[in-house]
Coordinates of C-alpha atoms in Angstrom, one line a residue:
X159 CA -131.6 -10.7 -15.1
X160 CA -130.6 -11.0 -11.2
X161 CA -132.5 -13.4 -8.8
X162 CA -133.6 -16.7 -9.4
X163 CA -135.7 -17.8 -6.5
X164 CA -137.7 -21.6 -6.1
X165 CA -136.7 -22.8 -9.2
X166 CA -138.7 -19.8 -11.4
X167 CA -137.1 -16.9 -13.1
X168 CA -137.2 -13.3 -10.7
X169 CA -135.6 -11.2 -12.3
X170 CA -134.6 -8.4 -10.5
X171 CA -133.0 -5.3 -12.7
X172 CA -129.9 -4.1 -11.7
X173 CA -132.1 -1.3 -10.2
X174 CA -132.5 1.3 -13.3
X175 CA -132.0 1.3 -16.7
X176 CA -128.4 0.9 -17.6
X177 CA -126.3 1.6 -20.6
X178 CA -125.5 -1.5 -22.2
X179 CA -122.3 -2.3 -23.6
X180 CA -121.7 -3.9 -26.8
X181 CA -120.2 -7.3 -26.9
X182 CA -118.3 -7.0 -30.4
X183 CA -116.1 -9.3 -31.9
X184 CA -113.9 -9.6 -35.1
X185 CA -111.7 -11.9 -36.9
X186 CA -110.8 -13.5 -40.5
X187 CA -107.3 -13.1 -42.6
X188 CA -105.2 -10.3 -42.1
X189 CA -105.8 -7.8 -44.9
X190 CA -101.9 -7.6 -45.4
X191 CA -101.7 -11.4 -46.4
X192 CA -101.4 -13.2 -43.3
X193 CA -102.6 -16.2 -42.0
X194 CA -104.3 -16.5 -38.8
X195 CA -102.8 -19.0 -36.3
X196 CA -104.1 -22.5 -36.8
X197 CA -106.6 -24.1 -33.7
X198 CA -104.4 -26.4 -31.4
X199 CA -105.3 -29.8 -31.9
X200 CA -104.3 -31.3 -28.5
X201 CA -106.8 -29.9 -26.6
X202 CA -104.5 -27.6 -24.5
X203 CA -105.1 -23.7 -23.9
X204 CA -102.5 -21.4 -23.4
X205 CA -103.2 -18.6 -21.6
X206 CA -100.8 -16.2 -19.4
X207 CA -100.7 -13.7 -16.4
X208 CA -99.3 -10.1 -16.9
X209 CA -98.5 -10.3 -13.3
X210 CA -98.3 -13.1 -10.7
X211 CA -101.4 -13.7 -8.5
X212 CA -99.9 -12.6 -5.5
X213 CA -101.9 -14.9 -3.4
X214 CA -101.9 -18.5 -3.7
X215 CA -105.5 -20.0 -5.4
X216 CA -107.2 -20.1 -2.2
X217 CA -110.3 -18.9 -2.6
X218 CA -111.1 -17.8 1.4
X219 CA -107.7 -15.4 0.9
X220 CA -107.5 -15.1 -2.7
X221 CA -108.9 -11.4 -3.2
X222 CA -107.3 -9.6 -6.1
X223 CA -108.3 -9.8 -10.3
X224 CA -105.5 -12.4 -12.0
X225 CA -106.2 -15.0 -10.0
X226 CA -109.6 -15.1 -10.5
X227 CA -108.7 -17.2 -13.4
X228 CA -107.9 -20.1 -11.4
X229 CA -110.6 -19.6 -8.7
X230 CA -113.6 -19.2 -11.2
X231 CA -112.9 -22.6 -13.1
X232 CA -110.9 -24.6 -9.8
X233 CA -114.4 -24.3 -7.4
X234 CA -118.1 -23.3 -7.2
X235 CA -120.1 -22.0 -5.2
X236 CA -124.4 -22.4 -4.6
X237 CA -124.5 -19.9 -7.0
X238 CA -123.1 -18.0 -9.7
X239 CA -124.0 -15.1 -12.3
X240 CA -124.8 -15.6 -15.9
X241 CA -122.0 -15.1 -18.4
X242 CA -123.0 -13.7 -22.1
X243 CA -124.9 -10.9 -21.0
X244 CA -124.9 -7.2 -19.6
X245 CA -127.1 -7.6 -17.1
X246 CA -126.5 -9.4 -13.8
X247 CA -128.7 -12.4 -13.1
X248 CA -128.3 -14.9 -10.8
X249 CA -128.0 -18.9 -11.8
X250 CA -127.8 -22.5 -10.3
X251 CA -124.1 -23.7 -9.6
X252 CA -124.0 -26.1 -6.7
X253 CA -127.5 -25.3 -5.5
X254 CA -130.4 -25.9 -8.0
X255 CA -133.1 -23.9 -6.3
X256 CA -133.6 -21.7 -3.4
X257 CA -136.1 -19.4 -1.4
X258 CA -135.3 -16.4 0.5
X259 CA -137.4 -15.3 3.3
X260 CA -139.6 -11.8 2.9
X261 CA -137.0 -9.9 5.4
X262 CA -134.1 -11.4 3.9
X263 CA -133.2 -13.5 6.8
X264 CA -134.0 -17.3 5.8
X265 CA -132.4 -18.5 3.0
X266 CA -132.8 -22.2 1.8
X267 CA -131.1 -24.3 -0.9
X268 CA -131.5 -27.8 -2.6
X269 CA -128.3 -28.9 -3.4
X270 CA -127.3 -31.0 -6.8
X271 CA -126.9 -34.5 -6.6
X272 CA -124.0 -36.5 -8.1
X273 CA -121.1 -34.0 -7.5
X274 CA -117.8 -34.8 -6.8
X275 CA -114.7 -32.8 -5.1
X276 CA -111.8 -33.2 -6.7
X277 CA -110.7 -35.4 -4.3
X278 CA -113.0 -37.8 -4.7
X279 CA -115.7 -37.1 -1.7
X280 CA -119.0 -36.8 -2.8
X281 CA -120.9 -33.1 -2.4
X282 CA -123.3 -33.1 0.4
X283 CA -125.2 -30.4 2.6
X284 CA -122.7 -30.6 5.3
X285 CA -119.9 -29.0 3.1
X286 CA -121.6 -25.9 2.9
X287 CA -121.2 -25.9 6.6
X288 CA -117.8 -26.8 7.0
X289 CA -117.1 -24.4 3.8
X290 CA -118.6 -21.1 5.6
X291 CA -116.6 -22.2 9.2
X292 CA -113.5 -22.3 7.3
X293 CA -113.8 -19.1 5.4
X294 CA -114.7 -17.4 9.1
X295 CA -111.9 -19.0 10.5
X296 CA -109.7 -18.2 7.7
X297 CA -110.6 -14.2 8.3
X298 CA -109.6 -12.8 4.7
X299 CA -110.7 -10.0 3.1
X300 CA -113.8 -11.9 1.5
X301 CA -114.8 -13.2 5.5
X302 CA -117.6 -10.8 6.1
X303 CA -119.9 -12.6 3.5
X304 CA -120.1 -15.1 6.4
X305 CA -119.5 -13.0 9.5
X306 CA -123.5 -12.5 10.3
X307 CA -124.5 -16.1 10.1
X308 CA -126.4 -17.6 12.6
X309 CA -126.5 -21.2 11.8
X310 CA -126.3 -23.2 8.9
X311 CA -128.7 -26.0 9.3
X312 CA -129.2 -29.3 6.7
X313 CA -132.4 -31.2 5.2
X314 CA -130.8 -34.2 4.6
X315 CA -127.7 -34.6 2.5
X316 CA -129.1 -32.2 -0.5
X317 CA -131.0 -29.5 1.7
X318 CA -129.5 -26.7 3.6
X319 CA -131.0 -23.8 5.3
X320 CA -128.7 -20.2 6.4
X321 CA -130.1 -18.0 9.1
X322 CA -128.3 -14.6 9.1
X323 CA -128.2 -12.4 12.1
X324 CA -129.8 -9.5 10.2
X325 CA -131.4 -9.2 7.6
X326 CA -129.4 -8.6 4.4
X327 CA -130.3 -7.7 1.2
X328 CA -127.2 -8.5 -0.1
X329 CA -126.6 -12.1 0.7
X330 CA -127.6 -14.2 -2.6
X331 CA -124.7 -11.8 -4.3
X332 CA -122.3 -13.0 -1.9
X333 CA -123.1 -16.3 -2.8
X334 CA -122.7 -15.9 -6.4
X335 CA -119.5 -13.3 -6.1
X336 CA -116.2 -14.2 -8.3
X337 CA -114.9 -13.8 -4.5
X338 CA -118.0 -15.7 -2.7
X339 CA -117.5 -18.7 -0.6
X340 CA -116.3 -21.9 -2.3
X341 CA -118.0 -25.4 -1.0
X342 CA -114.6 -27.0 -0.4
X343 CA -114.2 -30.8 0.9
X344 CA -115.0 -31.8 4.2
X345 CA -112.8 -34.3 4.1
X346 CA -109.9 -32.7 2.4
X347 CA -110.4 -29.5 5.1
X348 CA -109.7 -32.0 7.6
X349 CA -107.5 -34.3 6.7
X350 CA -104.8 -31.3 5.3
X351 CA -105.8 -28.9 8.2
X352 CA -102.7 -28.3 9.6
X353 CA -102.2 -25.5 11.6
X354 CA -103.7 -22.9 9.1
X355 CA -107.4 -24.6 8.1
X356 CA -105.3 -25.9 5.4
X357 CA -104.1 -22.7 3.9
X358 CA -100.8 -24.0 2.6
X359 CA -102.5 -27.3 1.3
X360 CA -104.3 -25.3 -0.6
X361 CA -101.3 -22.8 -2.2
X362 CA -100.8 -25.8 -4.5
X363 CA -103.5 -28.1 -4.6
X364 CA -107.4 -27.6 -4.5
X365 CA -110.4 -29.4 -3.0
X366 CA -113.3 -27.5 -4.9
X367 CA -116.2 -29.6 -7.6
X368 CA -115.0 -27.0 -10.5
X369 CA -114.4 -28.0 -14.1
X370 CA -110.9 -28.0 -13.7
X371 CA -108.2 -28.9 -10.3
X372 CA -104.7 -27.3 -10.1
X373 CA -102.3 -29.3 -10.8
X374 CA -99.2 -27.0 -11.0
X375 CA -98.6 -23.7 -9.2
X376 CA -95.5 -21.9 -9.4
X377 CA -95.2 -18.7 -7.2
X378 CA -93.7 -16.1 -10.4
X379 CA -93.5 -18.8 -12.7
X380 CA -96.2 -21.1 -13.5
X381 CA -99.5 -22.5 -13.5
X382 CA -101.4 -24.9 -14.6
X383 CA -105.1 -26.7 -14.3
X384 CA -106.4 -30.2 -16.1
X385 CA -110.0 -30.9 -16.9
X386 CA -111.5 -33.4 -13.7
X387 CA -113.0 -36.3 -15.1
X388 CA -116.0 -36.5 -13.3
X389 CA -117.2 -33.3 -13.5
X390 CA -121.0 -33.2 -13.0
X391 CA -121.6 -30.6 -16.0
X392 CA -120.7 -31.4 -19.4
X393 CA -117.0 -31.8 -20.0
X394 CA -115.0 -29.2 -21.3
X395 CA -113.1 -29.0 -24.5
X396 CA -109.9 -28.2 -23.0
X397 CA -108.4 -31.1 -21.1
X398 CA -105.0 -28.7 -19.9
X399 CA -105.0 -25.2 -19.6
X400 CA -101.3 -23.5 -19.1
X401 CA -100.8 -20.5 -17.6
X402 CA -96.6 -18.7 -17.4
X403 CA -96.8 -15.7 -16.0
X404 CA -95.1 -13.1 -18.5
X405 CA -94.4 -10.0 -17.0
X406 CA -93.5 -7.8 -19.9
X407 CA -96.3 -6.9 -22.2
X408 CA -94.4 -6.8 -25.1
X409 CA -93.5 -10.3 -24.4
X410 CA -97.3 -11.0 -24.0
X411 CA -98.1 -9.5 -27.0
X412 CA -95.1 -11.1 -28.9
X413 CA -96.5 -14.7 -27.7
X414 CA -100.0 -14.1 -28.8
X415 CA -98.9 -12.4 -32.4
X416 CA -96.9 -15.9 -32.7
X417 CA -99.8 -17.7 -31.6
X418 CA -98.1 -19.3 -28.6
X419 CA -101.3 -17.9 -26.6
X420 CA -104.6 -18.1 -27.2
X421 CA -105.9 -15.0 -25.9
X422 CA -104.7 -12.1 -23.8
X423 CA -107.5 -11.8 -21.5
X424 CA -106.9 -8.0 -19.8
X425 CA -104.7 -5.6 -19.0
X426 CA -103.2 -4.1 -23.0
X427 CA -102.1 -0.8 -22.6
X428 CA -103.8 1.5 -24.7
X429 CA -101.6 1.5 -27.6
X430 CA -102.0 -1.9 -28.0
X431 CA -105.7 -1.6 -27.8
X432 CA -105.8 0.7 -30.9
X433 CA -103.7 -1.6 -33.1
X434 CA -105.5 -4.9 -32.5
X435 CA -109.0 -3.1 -33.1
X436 CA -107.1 -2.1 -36.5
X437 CA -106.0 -5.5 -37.2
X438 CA -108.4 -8.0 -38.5
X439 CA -106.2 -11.3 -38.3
X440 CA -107.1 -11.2 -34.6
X441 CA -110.6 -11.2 -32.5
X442 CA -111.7 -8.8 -30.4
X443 CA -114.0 -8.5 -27.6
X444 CA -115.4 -5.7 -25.6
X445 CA -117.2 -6.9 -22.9
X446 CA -119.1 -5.9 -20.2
X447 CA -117.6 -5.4 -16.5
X448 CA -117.7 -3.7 -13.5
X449 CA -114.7 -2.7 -14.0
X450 CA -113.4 1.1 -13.3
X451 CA -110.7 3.4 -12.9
X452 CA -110.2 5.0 -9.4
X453 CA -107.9 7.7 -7.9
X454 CA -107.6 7.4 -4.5
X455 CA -106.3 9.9 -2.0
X456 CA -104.4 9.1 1.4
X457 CA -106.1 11.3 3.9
X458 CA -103.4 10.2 6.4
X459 CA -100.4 11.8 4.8
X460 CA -98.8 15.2 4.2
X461 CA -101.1 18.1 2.7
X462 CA -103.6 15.3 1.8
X463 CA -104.6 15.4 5.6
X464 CA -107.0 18.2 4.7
X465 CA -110.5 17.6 3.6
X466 CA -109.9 20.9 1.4
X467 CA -106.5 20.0 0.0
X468 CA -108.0 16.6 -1.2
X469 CA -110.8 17.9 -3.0
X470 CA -108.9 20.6 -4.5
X471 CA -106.6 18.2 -6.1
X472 CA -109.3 16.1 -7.6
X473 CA -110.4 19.4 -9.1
X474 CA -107.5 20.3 -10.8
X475 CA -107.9 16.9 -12.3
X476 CA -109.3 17.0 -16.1
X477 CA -111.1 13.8 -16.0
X478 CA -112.1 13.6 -20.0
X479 CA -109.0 14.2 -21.3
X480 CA -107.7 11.2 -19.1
X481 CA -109.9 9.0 -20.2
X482 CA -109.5 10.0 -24.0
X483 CA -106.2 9.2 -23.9
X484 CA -106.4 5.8 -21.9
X485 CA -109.4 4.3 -23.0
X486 CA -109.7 4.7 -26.5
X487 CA -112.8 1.9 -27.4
X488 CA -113.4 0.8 -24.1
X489 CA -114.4 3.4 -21.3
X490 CA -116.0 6.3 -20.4
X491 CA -115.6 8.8 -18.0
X492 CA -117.1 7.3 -14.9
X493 CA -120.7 9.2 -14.0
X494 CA -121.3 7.5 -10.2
X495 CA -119.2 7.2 -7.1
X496 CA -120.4 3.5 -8.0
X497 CA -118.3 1.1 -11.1
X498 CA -121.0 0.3 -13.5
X499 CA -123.7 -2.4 -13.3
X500 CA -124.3 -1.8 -9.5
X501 CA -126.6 1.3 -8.8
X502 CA -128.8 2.4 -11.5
X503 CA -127.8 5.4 -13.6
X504 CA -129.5 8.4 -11.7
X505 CA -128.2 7.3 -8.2
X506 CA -124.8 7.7 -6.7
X507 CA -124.1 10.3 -9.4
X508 CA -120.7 12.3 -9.0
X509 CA -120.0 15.7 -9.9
X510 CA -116.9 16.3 -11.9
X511 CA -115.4 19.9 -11.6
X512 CA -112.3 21.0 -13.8
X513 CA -111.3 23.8 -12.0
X514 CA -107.1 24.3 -11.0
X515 CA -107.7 27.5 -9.6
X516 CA -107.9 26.0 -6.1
X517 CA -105.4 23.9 -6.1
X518 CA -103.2 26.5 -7.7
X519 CA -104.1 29.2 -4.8
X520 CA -103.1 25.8 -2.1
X521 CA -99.6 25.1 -3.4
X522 CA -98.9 28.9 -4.1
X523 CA -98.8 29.2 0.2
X524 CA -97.0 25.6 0.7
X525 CA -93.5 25.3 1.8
X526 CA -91.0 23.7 -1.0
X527 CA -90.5 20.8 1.0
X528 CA -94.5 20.0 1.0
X529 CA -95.1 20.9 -2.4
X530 CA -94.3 17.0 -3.6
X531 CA -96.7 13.8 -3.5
X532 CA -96.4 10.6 -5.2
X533 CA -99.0 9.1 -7.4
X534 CA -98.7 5.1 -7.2
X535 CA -100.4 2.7 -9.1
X536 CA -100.3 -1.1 -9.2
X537 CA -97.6 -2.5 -11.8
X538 CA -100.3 -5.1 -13.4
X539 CA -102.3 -2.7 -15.1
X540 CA -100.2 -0.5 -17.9
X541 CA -103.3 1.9 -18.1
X542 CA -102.8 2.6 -14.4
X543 CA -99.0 3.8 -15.5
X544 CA -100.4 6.1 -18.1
X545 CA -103.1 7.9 -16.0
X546 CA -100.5 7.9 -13.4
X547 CA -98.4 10.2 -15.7
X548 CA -100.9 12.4 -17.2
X549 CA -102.1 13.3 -13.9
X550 CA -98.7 13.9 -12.8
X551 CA -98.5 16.8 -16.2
X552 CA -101.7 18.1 -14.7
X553 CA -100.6 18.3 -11.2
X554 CA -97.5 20.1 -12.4
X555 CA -99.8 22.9 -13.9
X556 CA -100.9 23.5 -10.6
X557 CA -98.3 23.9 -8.8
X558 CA -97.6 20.3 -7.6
X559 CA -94.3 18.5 -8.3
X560 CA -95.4 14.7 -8.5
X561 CA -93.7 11.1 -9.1
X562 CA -95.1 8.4 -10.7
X563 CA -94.4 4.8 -8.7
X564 CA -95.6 1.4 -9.5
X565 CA -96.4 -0.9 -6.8
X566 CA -97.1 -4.6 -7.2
X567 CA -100.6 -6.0 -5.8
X568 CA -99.2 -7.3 -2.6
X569 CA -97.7 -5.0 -1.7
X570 CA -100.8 -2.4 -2.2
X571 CA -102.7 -5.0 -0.4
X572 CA -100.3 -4.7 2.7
X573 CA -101.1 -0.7 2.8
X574 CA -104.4 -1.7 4.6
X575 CA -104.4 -1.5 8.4
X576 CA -101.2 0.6 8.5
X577 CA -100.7 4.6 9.0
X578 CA -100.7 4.8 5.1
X579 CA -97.3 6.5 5.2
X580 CA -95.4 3.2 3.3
X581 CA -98.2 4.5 0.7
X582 CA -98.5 7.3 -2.1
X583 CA -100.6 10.3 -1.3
X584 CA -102.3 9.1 -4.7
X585 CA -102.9 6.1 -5.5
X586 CA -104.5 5.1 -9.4
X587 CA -105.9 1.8 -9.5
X588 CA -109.2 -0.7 -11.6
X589 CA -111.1 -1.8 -9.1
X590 CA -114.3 -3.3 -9.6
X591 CA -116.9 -4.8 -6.5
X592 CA -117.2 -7.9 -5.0
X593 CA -120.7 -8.4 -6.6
X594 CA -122.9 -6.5 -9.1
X595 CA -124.6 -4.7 -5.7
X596 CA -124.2 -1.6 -3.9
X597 CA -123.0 -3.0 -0.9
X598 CA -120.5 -5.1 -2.1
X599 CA -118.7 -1.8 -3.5
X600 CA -119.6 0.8 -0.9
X601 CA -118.6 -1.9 1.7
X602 CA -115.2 -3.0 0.3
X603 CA -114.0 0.6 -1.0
X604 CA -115.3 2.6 1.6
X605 CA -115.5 1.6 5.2
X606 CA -112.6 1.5 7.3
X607 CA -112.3 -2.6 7.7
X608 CA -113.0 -2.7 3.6
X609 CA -110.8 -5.1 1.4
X610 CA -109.9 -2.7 -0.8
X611 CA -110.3 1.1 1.1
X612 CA -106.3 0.9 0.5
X613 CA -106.0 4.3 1.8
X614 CA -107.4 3.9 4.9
X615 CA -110.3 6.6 4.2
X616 CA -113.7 6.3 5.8
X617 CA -116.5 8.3 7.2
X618 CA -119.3 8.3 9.7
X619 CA -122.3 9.2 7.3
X620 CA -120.8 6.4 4.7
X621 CA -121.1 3.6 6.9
X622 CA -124.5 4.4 8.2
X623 CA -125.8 5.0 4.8
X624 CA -124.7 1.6 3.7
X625 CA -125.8 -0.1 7.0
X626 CA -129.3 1.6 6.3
X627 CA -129.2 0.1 2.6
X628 CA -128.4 -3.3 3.7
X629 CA -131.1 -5.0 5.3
X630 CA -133.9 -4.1 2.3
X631 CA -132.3 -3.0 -0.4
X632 CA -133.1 0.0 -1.0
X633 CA -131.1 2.2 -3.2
X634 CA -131.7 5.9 -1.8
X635 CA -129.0 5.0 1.2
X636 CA -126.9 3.7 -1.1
X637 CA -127.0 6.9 -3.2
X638 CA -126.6 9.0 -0.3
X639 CA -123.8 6.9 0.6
X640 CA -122.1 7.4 -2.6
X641 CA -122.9 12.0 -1.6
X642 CA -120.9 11.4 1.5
X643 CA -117.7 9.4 0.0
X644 CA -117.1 12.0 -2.5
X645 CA -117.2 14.3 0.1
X646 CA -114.0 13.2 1.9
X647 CA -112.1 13.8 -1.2
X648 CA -110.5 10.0 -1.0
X649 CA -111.8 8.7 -4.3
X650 CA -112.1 10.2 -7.8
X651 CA -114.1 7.8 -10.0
X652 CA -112.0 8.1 -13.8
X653 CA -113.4 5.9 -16.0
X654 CA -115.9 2.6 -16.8
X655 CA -114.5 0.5 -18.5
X656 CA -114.5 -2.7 -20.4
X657 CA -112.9 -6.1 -20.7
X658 CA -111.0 -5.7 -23.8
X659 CA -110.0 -9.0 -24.6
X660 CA -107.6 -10.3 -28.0
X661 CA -108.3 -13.7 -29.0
X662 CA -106.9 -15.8 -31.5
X663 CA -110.0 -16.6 -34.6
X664 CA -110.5 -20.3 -33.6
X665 CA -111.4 -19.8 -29.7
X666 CA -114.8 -19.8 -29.8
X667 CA -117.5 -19.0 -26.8
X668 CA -115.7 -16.3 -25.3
X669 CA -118.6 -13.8 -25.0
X670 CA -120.2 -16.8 -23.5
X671 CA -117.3 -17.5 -21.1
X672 CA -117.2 -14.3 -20.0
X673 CA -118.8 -12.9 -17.0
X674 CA -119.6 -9.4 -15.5
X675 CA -119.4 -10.2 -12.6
X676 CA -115.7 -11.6 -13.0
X677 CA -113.6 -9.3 -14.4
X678 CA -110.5 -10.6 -15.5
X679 CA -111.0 -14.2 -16.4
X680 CA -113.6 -17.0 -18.4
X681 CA -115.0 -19.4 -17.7
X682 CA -113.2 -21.7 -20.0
X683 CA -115.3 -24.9 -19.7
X684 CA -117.9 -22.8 -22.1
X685 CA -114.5 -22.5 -24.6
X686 CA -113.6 -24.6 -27.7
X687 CA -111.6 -24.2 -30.4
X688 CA -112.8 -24.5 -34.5

């Protein structure tokens, strides 16, 4: 299921046959005599973040995973991807049909009537304008979905046609990205502009037509959303949804087991994993992402300056046992240069070698003083922790002395545009694309100006392969763009993995709710409790 185009189903397959992964679920009395928590009857969700967004709710800056949980249900876009299902297919949001032209240049929308921003303007076609301008002007890491507009041109208030540059294959994805750009309110753009297009406006309030508004954001703290009462789709079950931010997992787990939360929505380490698919007083879900586990390499810093050094490392690397250890029930190890879901399965491949002998032979001849690295990962993922130290034992074997280092988001984030020496030689980190497309990953992973290339890595015959790919879609550029970055030795590709999410038995729709295309989060208008 991809592309809906005029108002008719065209589906488009995520180019090749992909292995599908099993939504599953459980729940029912604890077989040791328990009883499961009781459904709230006020209507209000509790949910929690294992780390703080980072970046304030702003969709146009807002380019990380926690977070996504307040962007998905706080503002829409034209279009979105269908949740339930393995298989990424575009839908209707804000737009209700569209057309794109043969060389993927035109694209025009009718827009739905009777929509409302949250601050009380009605949605017409000249938000989408004023919503692209202020993404561009904003500059974040999500701009360049809007860089190569041309104009943006409107039909009367519920018609809208986008001229791009270039053609690009790639542009109804952007549209319907978890980071795509948000129609935001003309009005409210305006009138709370500032000197920042309204950027700190918008750290604690919101101006999007979502199912829900923000009405309470504490930076490390706290957040919170309400249901908006004239919502144009139907109105969700959940009139409050609260959101702490509970840094300890333990704690998080504690909470849930209590039944203070209604679901842990990411991020368990693996132990925890194991013992909640053991214990039937809880649901569970394994659900499809494109979610996966990435090393990367700094090829700015010490020994990892050497395209040989780089690749040698990687080698020494025993991929499978990593991943047994990690992802018990919820990964593999990772077969592409691509996160699942984007490049069908014979493309993009990646050849994994366990071999320490070079590696070994490298460190032998190094200096004491050259012989250490640092493997970083970021601090709201526990998994990343654990592969961090495993590949630290492995290292070791080969000569390499290695320390592990946890790093919070932002400051991961503010590695990119540096010399890389504030970062690890290492790095282990989930990362997932901005859109179930080749582009969106080769682009943001892999080009010098990309979101999240955090290493600063990049190559010649990378970018021209994906600027090759982009204007038709074809996948052969794509795959030969996926050859070149495993190449430079900058990025090991671990494990796929899932979205292993605990819920308590009485939240119901979650497989519904949930989305590949936005890892992290649900979409909790499609939630209720019974």
């Amino acid at each position: 299921m991809r592309r809906r185009l005029t108002g008719r189903l065209k589906t488009v397959a995520a180019t090749g046959a992909v292995a599908m992964l099993t939504l599953t679920a459980c729940g029912g009395s604890d077989s040791s005599g328990g009883v499961p928590n009781a459904a709230p009857t006020d209507k209000v969700l509790h949910l929690s973040f294992l780390q703080d967004p980072g970046q304030p709710p702003d969709p146009d800056v807002y380019y990380a995973g926690q977070g996504l949980l307040l962007t998905t249900n706080i503002y829409e876009g034209l279009l979105q991807y269908k949740g339930g299902t393995d298989k990424p297919e575009l839908e209707p949001l804000l737009a209700t049909e569209w057309t794109a032209s043969p060389d993927n240049r035109v694209f025009t929308f009718k827009l739905r009537d009777g929509v409302k921003f949250h601050d009380g303007t009605p949605f017409k076609s000249d938000a989408v304008k004023a919503s692209f301008d202020r993404r561009l002007a904003v500059n974040g890491g999500p701009a360049y979905m809007v860089k190569d507009i041309q104009s943006v041109t409107t039909q009367g208030d519920y018609g809208v046609t986008i001229t791009l540059k270039a053609p690009n294959s790639e542009f109804l994805p952007y549209l319907a990205s978890a980071y795509g750009p948000r129609i935001m309110s003309p009005t409210g753009l305006q009138k709370n502009a500032g000197s920042d297009f309204a950027q700190s406006y918008l750290t604690t309030h919101d101006l999007g037509t979502g199912p829900y508004t923000l009405t309470d954001a504490q930076v490390g703290s706290h957040y919170s959303m309400a249901s908006f009462g004239e919502y144009w789709g139907p109105k969700p079950y959940f009139e409050k949804v609260e959101m702490p931010v509970i840094t300890d997992t333990s704690a998080q787990q504690l909470q849930f087991n209590n039944g203070q939360l209604a679901a842990i929505l990411h991020d368990l380490p693996s132990s925890a994993v194991e013992q909640y698919l053991n214990n039937d007083k809880f649901s569970h879900y394994s659900l499809p992402t494109m979610m996966a586990s990435f090393l990367y390499v700094n090829p700015n810093k010490g020994i990892m300056t050497d395209q040989s050094t780089r690749t040698a490392v990687l080698d020494a690397i025993d991929v499978e046992q990593l991943v047994k250890q990690t992802f018990f029930g919820r990964g593999k190890v990772g077969a592409q240069m691509y996160p699942p879901y984007v490049l069908a399965s014979d493309l993009g491949k990646q050849t994994l070698t366990h071999d320490p002998s070079a590696l070994s032979e490298i460190a032998a001849g190094l200096p004491a003083d050259q012989k250490t690295v640092t493997i970083g990962y970021d601090t709201s993922n526990p998994d990343m922790q654990l592969i961090g130290n495993l590949v630290q034992t492995q290292l070791a074997a080969a000569g390499l002395t290695a320390k592990v280092q946890g790093y919070p988001t932002s400051e991961i984030y503010g590695w990119i545009g540096t010399d890389m020496q504030a970062a690890p030689e290492i790095m282990a980190n989930t990362v997932w694309p901005d859109a179930p497309s080749p582009y969106t990953w080769g682009h943001i992973s892999w080009d010098k100006d990309g979101g999240i290339n955090y290493l600063g890595c990049s190559s010649p015959r990378v970018s021209s392969a994906l600027a090759q790919g982009l204007p038709t879609g074809a996948t052969q550029p794509y795959s030969e763009a996926g050859a070149a970055a495993e190449e430079t030795g900058c990025w090991l590709n671990i494990a796929d993995i899932d979205d292993f999410v605990v819920a308590q038995p009485w939240l119901k729709g979650v497989e519904q709710a949930h989305a590949l295309s936005n890892p992290n989060s649900l979409r909790i208008a499609a939630l209720s409790a019974g």
